Amino acid sequence: MSDVRTGPVTTKVPARLDRLPWSRWHWMVIIGLGTVWILDGLEVTIVGNLSAQLAKEGSGLAITQAQVAGTAAALYVAGACLGALFFGWLTDRFGRKKMFIITMVVYLVATAATAFSFSAWWFFLFRFLTGFGIGGEYAAINSAIDELIPSRHRGRIDIIINGSYWLGAAGGALLTVPLLNNLPLNIGWRVAFGMGVVLGFAILLVRRHVPESPRWLFIHGRDEEAEGLVDGVEKQIEREKGVELDEPSRSMTIHQRKSIGFGRIAHTMVARYPKRTVLGLSLFIGQAFLYNAITFGYAQILSTFFGIETETGYYFAVIAVGNFLGPLLLGRFFDTIGRIPMISGTYILSGVLLFGTAWLFNQEVLTATTLTACWCVVLFFASAGASSAYLTVSEIFPMETRAMAIAFFYAIGTFVGGVSGPLIFASLVESGRPGDTALAFCIGATLMVAAGLVELFLGVKAEGKGLEDIAEPLSAVSG
């Protein structure tokens, strides 16, 4: 499809958004959009911790634990990859707001249908469709958040929001314990999925009030709407803070476009920014393999090697807390110390620590408690690194390609790492030999270290910079 232009326009919208002080309006954006990661964490963790129970006779499903932790997990991730690409393209074409409403509806319908599963094929189908909705969320939400949050806060906020996945993971892990112990076998897991529907519906109600990205509006020929939206936000913040905001001096001129051709997007990523493309793929593949494998497979490890089935949620909740504390405590350093040292450092350190965990596991000196403690430390650093992967690809490509870039890297990286990870982990753990599981740990560690080294050499210094300074819009008028 060819680009469709409407004409040039000069605007101060990016500078006006970047100079805004932190306000209740920004909190509304975070609550309405950022909470989707809590849903994803809830979804993935519930399935992982329910795997042993779903495989029991009387659960209402004729399914094995390996199918839940392997096949269903892989289908969820495959759906997320395809959903990211499909909705990512639509997000750049039709706007952020329309897509983050539609993708949430897809998630709600598919999750509700999963709760009523009566056979393995139904469960597989709606796990795929749930992932389809969640994948679309990643593209629409990450692009919207980065375009609405001031540049000086972008790194910290983005990393903490992505890390909030683990709040959902902790909640999902703890939720499964009483549901598995206090409700009938064929009811508890259905109620667990129903909880995701309730939370998703609450998020949808808040999300209705989040505006379209002004940056997207002015590039797509709706400059008056963009200016009016920013005017309203500025007046709201001035009343809240009791100050008068200064008018920024910086402006930019762009050729407005109704649409951007897919060929132009592909050319930008491959020909204009090849090093950044390699960087994005490396970061995503490394974290996707590690996280999807351990998230879907940790309950299987606990049940296979330590005989723990109905209380796996307690152990996973500890891991989840470590994962959330990583982005929460380290996030500010991505804006102060800088992107390159923090991203490479968290990736490499987590990989080295995981090699140590693999060695200890292979020596059979770990208990369920000490293994969980080791993973908690590993993922404290890995979680901050993984969150920075989403931050990186959302800020190093031009405005017109942002959602599609996020979708592309998420889809390719997650397909390579996220589909293979659960399948490899499930098959290696199923053997019951510690050496096989240690090998799975080492594969994840190798990919994390490799990604950290790529960041060290190809990383982009984006801290404190406006999005338009990191990657000039394709529509910008030179001079």
Short mmCIF file of C-alpha atoms in Angstrom, two decimals:
data_model
loop_
_atom_site.label_atom_id
_atom_site.label_comp_id
_atom_site.label_asym_id
_atom_site.label_seq_id
_atom_site.Cartn_x
_atom_site.Cartn_y
_atom_site.Cartn_z
CA MET A 1 0.00 0.00 0.00
CA SER A 2 1.33 3.45 -0.90
CA ASP A 3 1.54 6.32 1.53
CA VAL A 4 -1.47 8.65 1.44
CA ARG A 5 -0.48 12.27 2.20
CA THR A 6 -2.69 15.16 3.19
CA GLY A 7 -0.21 18.04 3.56
CA PRO A 8 2.41 19.71 5.80
CA VAL A 9 1.69 21.03 9.29
CA THR A 10 3.84 22.59 12.01
CA THR A 11 3.16 21.49 15.58
CA LYS A 12 4.48 21.74 19.13
CA VAL A 13 2.48 18.76 20.38
CA PRO A 14 5.51 16.50 21.15
CA ALA A 15 7.31 19.27 23.06
CA ARG A 16 4.15 20.20 24.95
CA LEU A 17 3.57 16.60 26.04
CA ASP A 18 7.20 16.11 27.10
CA ARG A 19 7.31 19.22 29.29
CA LEU A 20 4.15 18.36 31.29
CA PRO A 21 4.65 17.86 35.06
CA TRP A 22 3.50 14.54 36.51
CA SER A 23 -0.21 14.66 37.29
CA ARG A 24 -3.40 12.74 37.99
CA TRP A 25 -3.94 12.60 34.24
CA HIS A 26 -0.76 10.53 33.86
CA TRP A 27 -1.90 8.19 36.62
CA MET A 28 -5.17 7.69 34.75
CA VAL A 29 -3.20 6.69 31.64
CA ILE A 30 -1.12 4.21 33.64
CA ILE A 31 -4.13 2.63 35.37
CA GLY A 32 -6.16 2.43 32.18
CA LEU A 33 -3.41 1.05 29.97
CA GLY A 34 -0.59 -0.35 32.07
CA THR A 35 -2.75 -2.76 34.04
CA VAL A 36 -3.03 -5.08 31.05
CA TRP A 37 0.28 -6.66 32.07
CA ILE A 38 -1.34 -7.69 35.33
CA LEU A 39 -3.92 -9.57 33.26
CA ASP A 40 -1.25 -11.30 31.19
CA GLY A 41 0.60 -12.35 34.33
CA LEU A 42 -2.63 -13.62 35.85
CA GLU A 43 -3.48 -15.64 32.74
CA VAL A 44 -0.12 -17.30 32.26
CA THR A 45 0.43 -18.08 35.93
CA ILE A 46 -3.02 -19.53 36.49
CA VAL A 47 -2.53 -21.99 33.64
CA GLY A 48 0.96 -22.94 34.80
CA ASN A 49 -0.13 -23.56 38.38
CA LEU A 50 -3.30 -25.40 37.35
CA SER A 51 -1.47 -27.78 35.02
CA ALA A 52 -1.23 -30.66 37.50
CA GLN A 53 -4.89 -30.36 38.53
CA LEU A 54 -6.21 -30.04 34.98
CA ALA A 55 -4.48 -33.32 34.15
CA LYS A 56 -6.26 -35.24 36.93
CA GLU A 57 -9.26 -37.44 36.28
CA GLY A 58 -12.43 -35.58 37.16
CA SER A 59 -11.20 -32.11 36.10
CA GLY A 60 -13.64 -32.08 33.20
CA LEU A 61 -10.87 -32.14 30.61
CA ALA A 62 -9.08 -35.11 29.07
CA ILE A 63 -5.66 -33.44 28.99
CA THR A 64 -2.12 -34.15 30.24
CA GLN A 65 0.11 -31.85 32.26
CA ALA A 66 2.63 -31.72 29.42
CA GLN A 67 -0.17 -30.61 27.06
CA VAL A 68 -1.16 -27.80 29.42
CA ALA A 69 2.40 -26.63 30.09
CA GLY A 70 3.59 -27.33 26.55
CA THR A 71 0.93 -27.40 23.81
CA ALA A 72 -1.55 -24.97 25.37
CA ALA A 73 1.25 -22.62 26.41
CA ALA A 74 2.73 -22.67 22.91
CA LEU A 75 -0.68 -21.98 21.35
CA TYR A 76 -1.24 -19.06 23.74
CA VAL A 77 2.10 -17.57 22.72
CA ALA A 78 1.50 -18.27 19.01
CA GLY A 79 -1.85 -16.48 19.29
CA ALA A 80 -0.12 -13.56 20.99
CA CYS A 81 2.42 -13.35 18.16
CA LEU A 82 -0.24 -13.30 15.44
CA GLY A 83 -2.42 -10.92 17.45
CA ALA A 84 0.48 -8.52 17.88
CA LEU A 85 1.12 -8.41 14.13
CA PHE A 86 -2.55 -8.10 13.17
CA PHE A 87 -3.50 -5.47 15.73
CA GLY A 88 -0.11 -3.74 15.48
CA TRP A 89 -0.77 -2.97 11.83
CA LEU A 90 -4.29 -1.78 12.66
CA THR A 91 -2.98 0.34 15.55
CA ASP A 92 -0.64 2.34 13.30
CA ARG A 93 -3.39 2.67 10.69
CA PHE A 94 -6.53 3.38 12.75
CA GLY A 95 -5.20 4.67 16.05
CA ARG A 96 -4.20 3.49 19.50
CA LYS A 97 -7.51 3.95 21.31
CA LYS A 98 -9.72 1.90 18.98
CA MET A 99 -7.34 -1.02 19.21
CA PHE A 100 -6.80 -1.03 22.95
CA ILE A 101 -10.59 -1.22 23.37
CA ILE A 102 -11.07 -3.96 20.76
CA THR A 103 -8.17 -6.10 21.99
CA MET A 104 -9.51 -6.04 25.54
CA VAL A 105 -12.92 -7.22 24.31
CA VAL A 106 -11.25 -10.10 22.45
CA TYR A 107 -9.42 -11.07 25.64
CA LEU A 108 -12.60 -10.98 27.74
CA VAL A 109 -14.62 -13.15 25.36
CA ALA A 110 -11.84 -15.73 24.90
CA THR A 111 -11.06 -16.00 28.62
CA ALA A 112 -14.73 -16.45 29.49
CA ALA A 113 -14.97 -19.21 26.87
CA THR A 114 -11.88 -20.92 28.33
CA ALA A 115 -13.65 -21.17 31.69
CA PHE A 116 -16.35 -23.26 30.01
CA SER A 117 -13.93 -25.69 28.33
CA PHE A 118 -15.31 -29.22 28.00
CA SER A 119 -12.57 -30.81 25.89
CA ALA A 120 -8.90 -30.35 25.09
CA TRP A 121 -9.52 -28.88 21.62
CA TRP A 122 -11.85 -26.20 23.05
CA PHE A 123 -9.25 -25.34 25.70
CA PHE A 124 -6.50 -25.10 23.08
CA LEU A 125 -8.63 -22.95 20.75
CA PHE A 126 -9.54 -20.35 23.35
CA ARG A 127 -6.07 -20.26 24.85
CA PHE A 128 -4.94 -19.32 21.34
CA LEU A 129 -7.61 -16.61 21.07
CA THR A 130 -6.84 -15.27 24.54
CA GLY A 131 -3.22 -14.89 23.46
CA PHE A 132 -4.45 -13.23 20.23
CA GLY A 133 -6.09 -10.48 22.28
CA ILE A 134 -3.18 -10.09 24.69
CA GLY A 135 -0.68 -9.85 21.80
CA GLY A 136 -2.70 -7.05 20.27
CA GLU A 137 -2.62 -5.28 23.62
CA TYR A 138 1.17 -5.15 23.64
CA ALA A 139 1.37 -3.18 20.39
CA ALA A 140 -1.48 -0.77 21.12
CA ILE A 141 -0.65 -0.17 24.77
CA ASN A 142 3.14 0.22 24.60
CA SER A 143 2.91 2.71 21.75
CA ALA A 144 0.20 4.74 23.49
CA ILE A 145 2.00 4.84 26.85
CA ASP A 146 5.32 5.99 25.39
CA GLU A 147 3.60 8.70 23.37
CA LEU A 148 1.70 10.06 26.38
CA ILE A 149 4.37 9.89 29.12
CA PRO A 150 6.96 12.77 29.37
CA SER A 151 10.44 11.78 28.13
CA ARG A 152 12.15 12.30 31.48
CA HIS A 153 9.88 9.66 33.06
CA ARG A 154 9.50 7.31 30.09
CA GLY A 155 12.17 4.75 30.97
CA ARG A 156 11.18 4.27 34.60
CA ILE A 157 7.44 4.22 33.93
CA ASP A 158 7.68 1.86 30.97
CA ILE A 159 9.85 -0.63 32.84
CA ILE A 160 7.69 -0.59 35.98
CA ILE A 161 4.51 -0.98 33.93
CA ASN A 162 5.92 -3.95 32.04
CA GLY A 163 7.13 -5.35 35.35
CA SER A 164 3.60 -5.14 36.75
CA TYR A 165 3.02 -8.38 34.86
CA TRP A 166 4.36 -9.99 38.00
CA LEU A 167 1.73 -8.45 40.23
CA GLY A 168 -0.76 -10.43 38.18
CA ALA A 169 1.52 -13.45 38.34
CA ALA A 170 1.68 -13.25 42.15
CA GLY A 171 -2.08 -12.80 42.35
CA GLY A 172 -2.71 -15.69 40.00
CA ALA A 173 -0.31 -17.94 41.90
CA LEU A 174 -1.90 -17.20 45.28
CA LEU A 175 -5.40 -17.41 43.83
CA THR A 176 -4.91 -20.97 42.64
CA VAL A 177 -4.11 -22.30 46.13
CA PRO A 178 -7.55 -21.82 47.76
CA LEU A 179 -9.36 -22.59 44.51
CA LEU A 180 -7.57 -25.92 44.16
CA ASN A 181 -7.92 -26.87 47.81
CA ASN A 182 -11.39 -25.56 48.67
CA LEU A 183 -13.42 -26.08 45.51
CA PRO A 184 -14.32 -29.26 43.57
CA LEU A 185 -11.69 -30.34 41.06
CA ASN A 186 -13.86 -29.51 38.04
CA ILE A 187 -14.92 -26.08 39.38
CA GLY A 188 -11.83 -24.41 40.88
CA TRP A 189 -9.91 -23.90 37.64
CA ARG A 190 -13.03 -22.48 35.92
CA VAL A 191 -13.47 -19.91 38.68
CA ALA A 192 -9.80 -18.95 38.29
CA PHE A 193 -10.35 -18.00 34.64
CA GLY A 194 -13.53 -16.17 35.62
CA MET A 195 -11.47 -13.92 37.91
CA GLY A 196 -9.52 -12.77 34.85
CA VAL A 197 -12.77 -11.76 33.17
CA VAL A 198 -13.84 -9.68 36.18
CA LEU A 199 -10.50 -7.84 36.34
CA GLY A 200 -10.45 -7.28 32.57
CA PHE A 201 -13.93 -5.78 32.62
CA ALA A 202 -12.90 -3.34 35.37
CA ILE A 203 -9.88 -2.27 33.31
CA LEU A 204 -12.09 -1.77 30.26
CA LEU A 205 -14.29 0.66 32.19
CA VAL A 206 -11.28 2.81 33.14
CA ARG A 207 -9.76 2.56 29.68
CA ARG A 208 -12.74 4.28 28.04
CA HIS A 209 -11.48 7.59 29.44
CA VAL A 210 -7.91 7.30 28.08
CA PRO A 211 -7.54 9.56 25.01
CA GLU A 212 -6.09 8.86 21.61
CA SER A 213 -2.37 9.63 21.24
CA PRO A 214 -2.01 13.30 20.12
CA ARG A 215 1.17 12.31 18.29
CA TRP A 216 -0.78 9.81 16.19
CA LEU A 217 -3.57 12.33 15.58
CA PHE A 218 -1.44 15.12 14.13
CA ILE A 219 0.49 12.80 11.83
CA HIS A 220 -2.76 11.35 10.49
CA GLY A 221 -4.33 14.65 9.48
CA ARG A 222 -6.23 15.37 12.70
CA ASP A 223 -4.05 18.20 13.97
CA GLU A 224 -6.92 20.32 15.31
CA GLU A 225 -8.11 17.38 17.41
CA ALA A 226 -4.55 16.79 18.68
CA GLU A 227 -4.08 20.45 19.64
CA GLY A 228 -7.46 20.54 21.37
CA LEU A 229 -6.71 17.38 23.33
CA VAL A 230 -3.37 18.74 24.57
CA ASP A 231 -5.02 22.09 25.41
CA GLY A 232 -7.49 20.25 27.63
CA VAL A 233 -4.78 18.25 29.39
CA GLU A 234 -2.70 21.39 30.00
CA LYS A 235 -5.67 23.25 31.53
CA GLN A 236 -6.47 20.28 33.75
CA ILE A 237 -2.87 20.10 34.99
CA GLU A 238 -2.63 23.88 35.49
CA ARG A 239 -5.72 23.75 37.73
CA GLU A 240 -4.34 20.77 39.64
CA LYS A 241 -0.87 22.25 40.16
CA GLY A 242 -1.89 25.89 40.47
CA VAL A 243 0.73 26.96 37.89
CA GLU A 244 0.81 28.31 34.37
CA LEU A 245 2.74 26.13 31.94
CA ASP A 246 5.36 27.77 29.76
CA GLU A 247 4.94 27.57 26.00
CA PRO A 248 7.76 25.41 24.55
CA SER A 249 9.83 27.05 21.82
CA ARG A 250 10.53 23.87 19.90
CA SER A 251 8.28 22.82 17.03
CA MET A 252 8.43 20.41 14.12
CA THR A 253 6.95 20.30 10.64
CA ILE A 254 5.65 17.09 9.13
CA HIS A 255 3.82 15.89 6.03
CA GLN A 256 0.56 14.53 7.38
CA ARG A 257 -0.49 11.10 6.11
CA LYS A 258 -3.73 9.17 6.30
CA SER A 259 -1.82 5.89 6.16
CA ILE A 260 1.71 4.47 5.95
CA GLY A 261 2.38 1.60 3.56
CA PHE A 262 3.62 -1.68 4.99
CA GLY A 263 6.49 -1.63 2.49
CA ARG A 264 7.65 1.70 3.93
CA ILE A 265 7.51 0.27 7.44
CA ALA A 266 9.53 -2.81 6.47
CA HIS A 267 12.11 -0.71 4.62
CA THR A 268 12.51 1.57 7.64
CA MET A 269 13.22 -1.30 10.01
CA VAL A 270 15.49 -3.34 7.75
CA ALA A 271 17.28 -0.77 5.57
CA ARG A 272 17.22 2.44 7.63
CA TYR A 273 17.80 0.91 11.07
CA PRO A 274 19.35 -2.57 10.57
CA LYS A 275 21.42 -2.46 13.78
CA ARG A 276 18.39 -1.47 15.82
CA THR A 277 16.47 -4.34 14.26
CA VAL A 278 19.15 -6.85 15.30
CA LEU A 279 19.12 -5.32 18.78
CA GLY A 280 15.36 -5.63 19.15
CA LEU A 281 15.30 -9.24 18.01
CA SER A 282 18.13 -10.21 20.35
CA LEU A 283 16.50 -8.67 23.41
CA PHE A 284 13.12 -10.20 22.68
CA ILE A 285 14.29 -13.71 21.85
CA GLY A 286 16.39 -13.94 25.00
CA GLN A 287 13.73 -12.80 27.43
CA ALA A 288 10.88 -14.58 25.63
CA PHE A 289 12.54 -18.00 25.86
CA LEU A 290 13.43 -17.60 29.51
CA TYR A 291 10.17 -16.14 30.71
CA ASN A 292 7.65 -18.20 28.80
CA ALA A 293 9.53 -21.38 29.65
CA ILE A 294 9.77 -20.81 33.39
CA THR A 295 6.33 -19.20 33.70
CA PHE A 296 4.53 -22.09 32.07
CA GLY A 297 6.86 -24.80 33.39
CA TYR A 298 7.78 -24.01 37.00
CA ALA A 299 4.79 -25.84 38.44
CA GLN A 300 5.81 -28.87 36.39
CA ILE A 301 9.33 -28.68 37.87
CA LEU A 302 7.92 -28.54 41.40
CA SER A 303 5.56 -31.46 40.86
CA THR A 304 8.08 -33.61 38.97
CA PHE A 305 11.09 -33.22 41.26
CA PHE A 306 9.60 -32.25 44.62
CA GLY A 307 6.09 -33.77 44.57
CA ILE A 308 4.38 -30.39 45.07
CA GLU A 309 1.07 -30.08 43.18
CA THR A 310 -1.69 -28.09 44.90
CA GLU A 311 0.55 -25.50 46.61
CA THR A 312 2.78 -24.50 43.72
CA GLY A 313 1.19 -21.06 43.85
CA TYR A 314 3.03 -20.19 47.06
CA TYR A 315 6.41 -20.83 45.44
CA PHE A 316 5.51 -19.00 42.27
CA ALA A 317 4.26 -16.00 44.24
CA VAL A 318 7.74 -15.62 45.76
CA ILE A 319 9.29 -15.63 42.29
CA ALA A 320 6.70 -13.12 41.12
CA VAL A 321 7.52 -10.72 43.96
CA GLY A 322 11.20 -10.83 43.03
CA ASN A 323 10.27 -10.15 39.42
CA PHE A 324 8.23 -7.08 40.30
CA LEU A 325 10.79 -5.68 42.73
CA GLY A 326 13.44 -5.75 39.97
CA PRO A 327 11.75 -3.18 37.69
CA LEU A 328 10.40 -1.24 40.68
CA LEU A 329 13.79 -0.76 42.34
CA LEU A 330 16.02 -0.66 39.26
CA GLY A 331 13.71 1.22 36.87
CA ARG A 332 14.93 4.74 37.72
CA PHE A 333 18.51 3.82 36.87
CA PHE A 334 17.53 3.26 33.23
CA ASP A 335 16.87 7.03 33.08
CA THR A 336 19.85 8.11 35.23
CA ILE A 337 22.71 5.66 34.64
CA GLY A 338 21.47 5.06 31.11
CA ARG A 339 19.90 2.47 28.83
CA ILE A 340 23.03 0.68 27.57
CA PRO A 341 24.77 -0.10 30.89
CA MET A 342 21.52 -1.05 32.63
CA ILE A 343 20.04 -3.20 29.86
CA SER A 344 23.29 -5.07 29.12
CA GLY A 345 24.05 -5.40 32.83
CA THR A 346 20.67 -6.88 33.80
CA TYR A 347 20.67 -9.33 30.89
CA ILE A 348 24.23 -10.57 31.43
CA LEU A 349 24.02 -10.75 35.24
CA SER A 350 20.76 -12.70 35.16
CA GLY A 351 22.28 -15.15 32.67
CA VAL A 352 25.38 -15.71 34.80
CA LEU A 353 23.24 -16.28 37.91
CA LEU A 354 21.08 -18.75 36.00
CA PHE A 355 24.16 -20.76 34.98
CA GLY A 356 24.94 -21.05 38.68
CA THR A 357 21.38 -22.18 39.43
CA ALA A 358 21.63 -24.84 36.69
CA TRP A 359 24.84 -26.20 38.21
CA LEU A 360 23.34 -26.39 41.70
CA PHE A 361 20.20 -28.09 40.37
CA ASN A 362 22.24 -30.66 38.47
CA GLN A 363 24.17 -31.42 41.67
CA GLU A 364 20.78 -32.16 43.33
CA VAL A 365 21.59 -29.93 46.30
CA LEU A 366 18.53 -27.68 45.93
CA THR A 367 15.18 -28.07 47.62
CA ALA A 368 11.93 -26.55 46.33
CA THR A 369 12.54 -23.59 48.67
CA THR A 370 16.16 -22.96 47.72
CA LEU A 371 15.46 -23.43 44.00
CA THR A 372 12.70 -20.84 44.29
CA ALA A 373 15.10 -18.49 46.10
CA CYS A 374 17.66 -18.89 43.30
CA TRP A 375 15.06 -18.14 40.62
CA CYS A 376 13.86 -15.15 42.63
CA VAL A 377 17.35 -13.62 42.51
CA VAL A 378 17.86 -14.48 38.82
CA LEU A 379 14.56 -12.96 37.81
CA PHE A 380 15.02 -9.84 39.95
CA PHE A 381 17.57 -8.73 37.34
CA ALA A 382 16.07 -10.53 34.34
CA SER A 383 12.69 -8.87 34.86
CA ALA A 384 14.14 -5.37 34.63
CA GLY A 385 16.01 -6.44 31.50
CA ALA A 386 12.96 -8.05 29.92
CA SER A 387 10.86 -4.95 30.59
CA SER A 388 13.52 -2.83 28.92
CA ALA A 389 13.14 -4.87 25.71
CA TYR A 390 9.63 -3.44 25.26
CA LEU A 391 10.89 0.03 26.13
CA THR A 392 13.72 -0.25 23.60
CA VAL A 393 11.69 -1.24 20.55
CA SER A 394 8.95 1.28 21.35
CA GLU A 395 11.32 4.26 21.36
CA ILE A 396 14.05 3.56 18.77
CA PHE A 397 11.84 3.52 15.64
CA PRO A 398 9.87 6.37 14.01
CA MET A 399 6.43 7.37 15.22
CA GLU A 400 4.62 6.04 12.16
CA THR A 401 6.03 2.54 12.64
CA ARG A 402 5.97 2.34 16.44
CA ALA A 403 3.08 -0.06 17.02
CA MET A 404 4.10 -2.26 14.10
CA ALA A 405 7.72 -2.31 15.31
CA ILE A 406 6.59 -3.43 18.77
CA ALA A 407 4.37 -6.06 17.17
CA PHE A 408 7.12 -7.29 14.85
CA PHE A 409 9.74 -7.75 17.54
CA TYR A 410 7.28 -9.18 20.01
CA ALA A 411 5.92 -11.63 17.41
CA ILE A 412 9.25 -12.79 15.99
CA GLY A 413 11.11 -12.83 19.29
CA THR A 414 8.28 -14.45 21.19
CA PHE A 415 7.59 -16.99 18.45
CA VAL A 416 11.23 -18.08 18.38
CA GLY A 417 11.73 -18.00 22.14
CA GLY A 418 8.22 -18.15 23.55
CA VAL A 419 6.90 -21.10 21.58
CA SER A 420 10.12 -23.14 21.71
CA GLY A 421 10.74 -22.34 25.39
CA PRO A 422 7.65 -24.03 26.88
CA LEU A 423 7.93 -26.99 24.51
CA ILE A 424 11.64 -27.57 25.27
CA PHE A 425 11.18 -27.05 29.01
CA ALA A 426 8.13 -29.33 29.17
CA SER A 427 9.87 -32.18 27.32
CA LEU A 428 13.14 -31.88 29.28
CA VAL A 429 11.42 -31.64 32.67
CA GLU A 430 9.11 -34.54 31.83
CA SER A 431 12.10 -36.90 31.65
CA GLY A 432 12.56 -36.54 35.41
CA ARG A 433 16.37 -36.29 35.06
CA PRO A 434 17.95 -33.26 36.80
CA GLY A 435 20.54 -32.94 34.04
CA ASP A 436 17.87 -32.40 31.41
CA THR A 437 16.21 -29.62 33.40
CA ALA A 438 19.61 -28.04 34.10
CA LEU A 439 20.20 -28.07 30.33
CA ALA A 440 16.97 -26.13 29.84
CA PHE A 441 18.20 -23.57 32.38
CA CYS A 442 21.50 -23.24 30.52
CA ILE A 443 19.78 -22.61 27.19
CA GLY A 444 17.87 -19.71 28.72
CA ALA A 445 21.02 -18.36 30.39
CA THR A 446 22.98 -18.46 27.14
CA LEU A 447 20.32 -16.48 25.27
CA MET A 448 20.16 -13.83 28.01
CA VAL A 449 23.95 -13.32 28.07
CA ALA A 450 24.07 -13.16 24.27
CA ALA A 451 21.33 -10.51 24.20
CA GLY A 452 23.19 -8.47 26.83
CA LEU A 453 26.33 -8.49 24.69
CA VAL A 454 24.35 -7.31 21.65
CA GLU A 455 22.97 -4.40 23.73
CA LEU A 456 26.50 -3.53 24.83
CA PHE A 457 27.61 -3.05 21.22
CA LEU A 458 24.42 -1.92 19.44
CA GLY A 459 22.41 -0.22 22.21
CA VAL A 460 20.90 3.26 21.73
CA LYS A 461 21.34 6.09 24.25
CA ALA A 462 17.70 7.10 24.59
CA GLU A 463 17.53 8.24 28.21
CA GLY A 464 15.91 11.66 28.67
CA LYS A 465 15.43 12.21 24.93
CA GLY A 466 12.18 12.97 23.14
CA LEU A 467 10.88 10.20 20.89
CA GLU A 468 11.31 12.41 17.84
CA ASP A 469 14.99 12.97 18.73
CA ILE A 470 15.70 9.25 19.07
CA ALA A 471 14.09 8.44 15.70
CA GLU A 472 12.92 11.25 13.42
CA PRO A 473 9.37 10.70 12.11
CA LEU A 474 9.20 9.49 8.52
CA SER A 475 6.85 12.39 7.86
CA ALA A 476 9.22 15.06 9.20
CA VAL A 477 10.21 17.93 6.89
CA SER A 478 13.98 18.44 6.89
CA GLY A 479 15.39 21.86 7.58
#
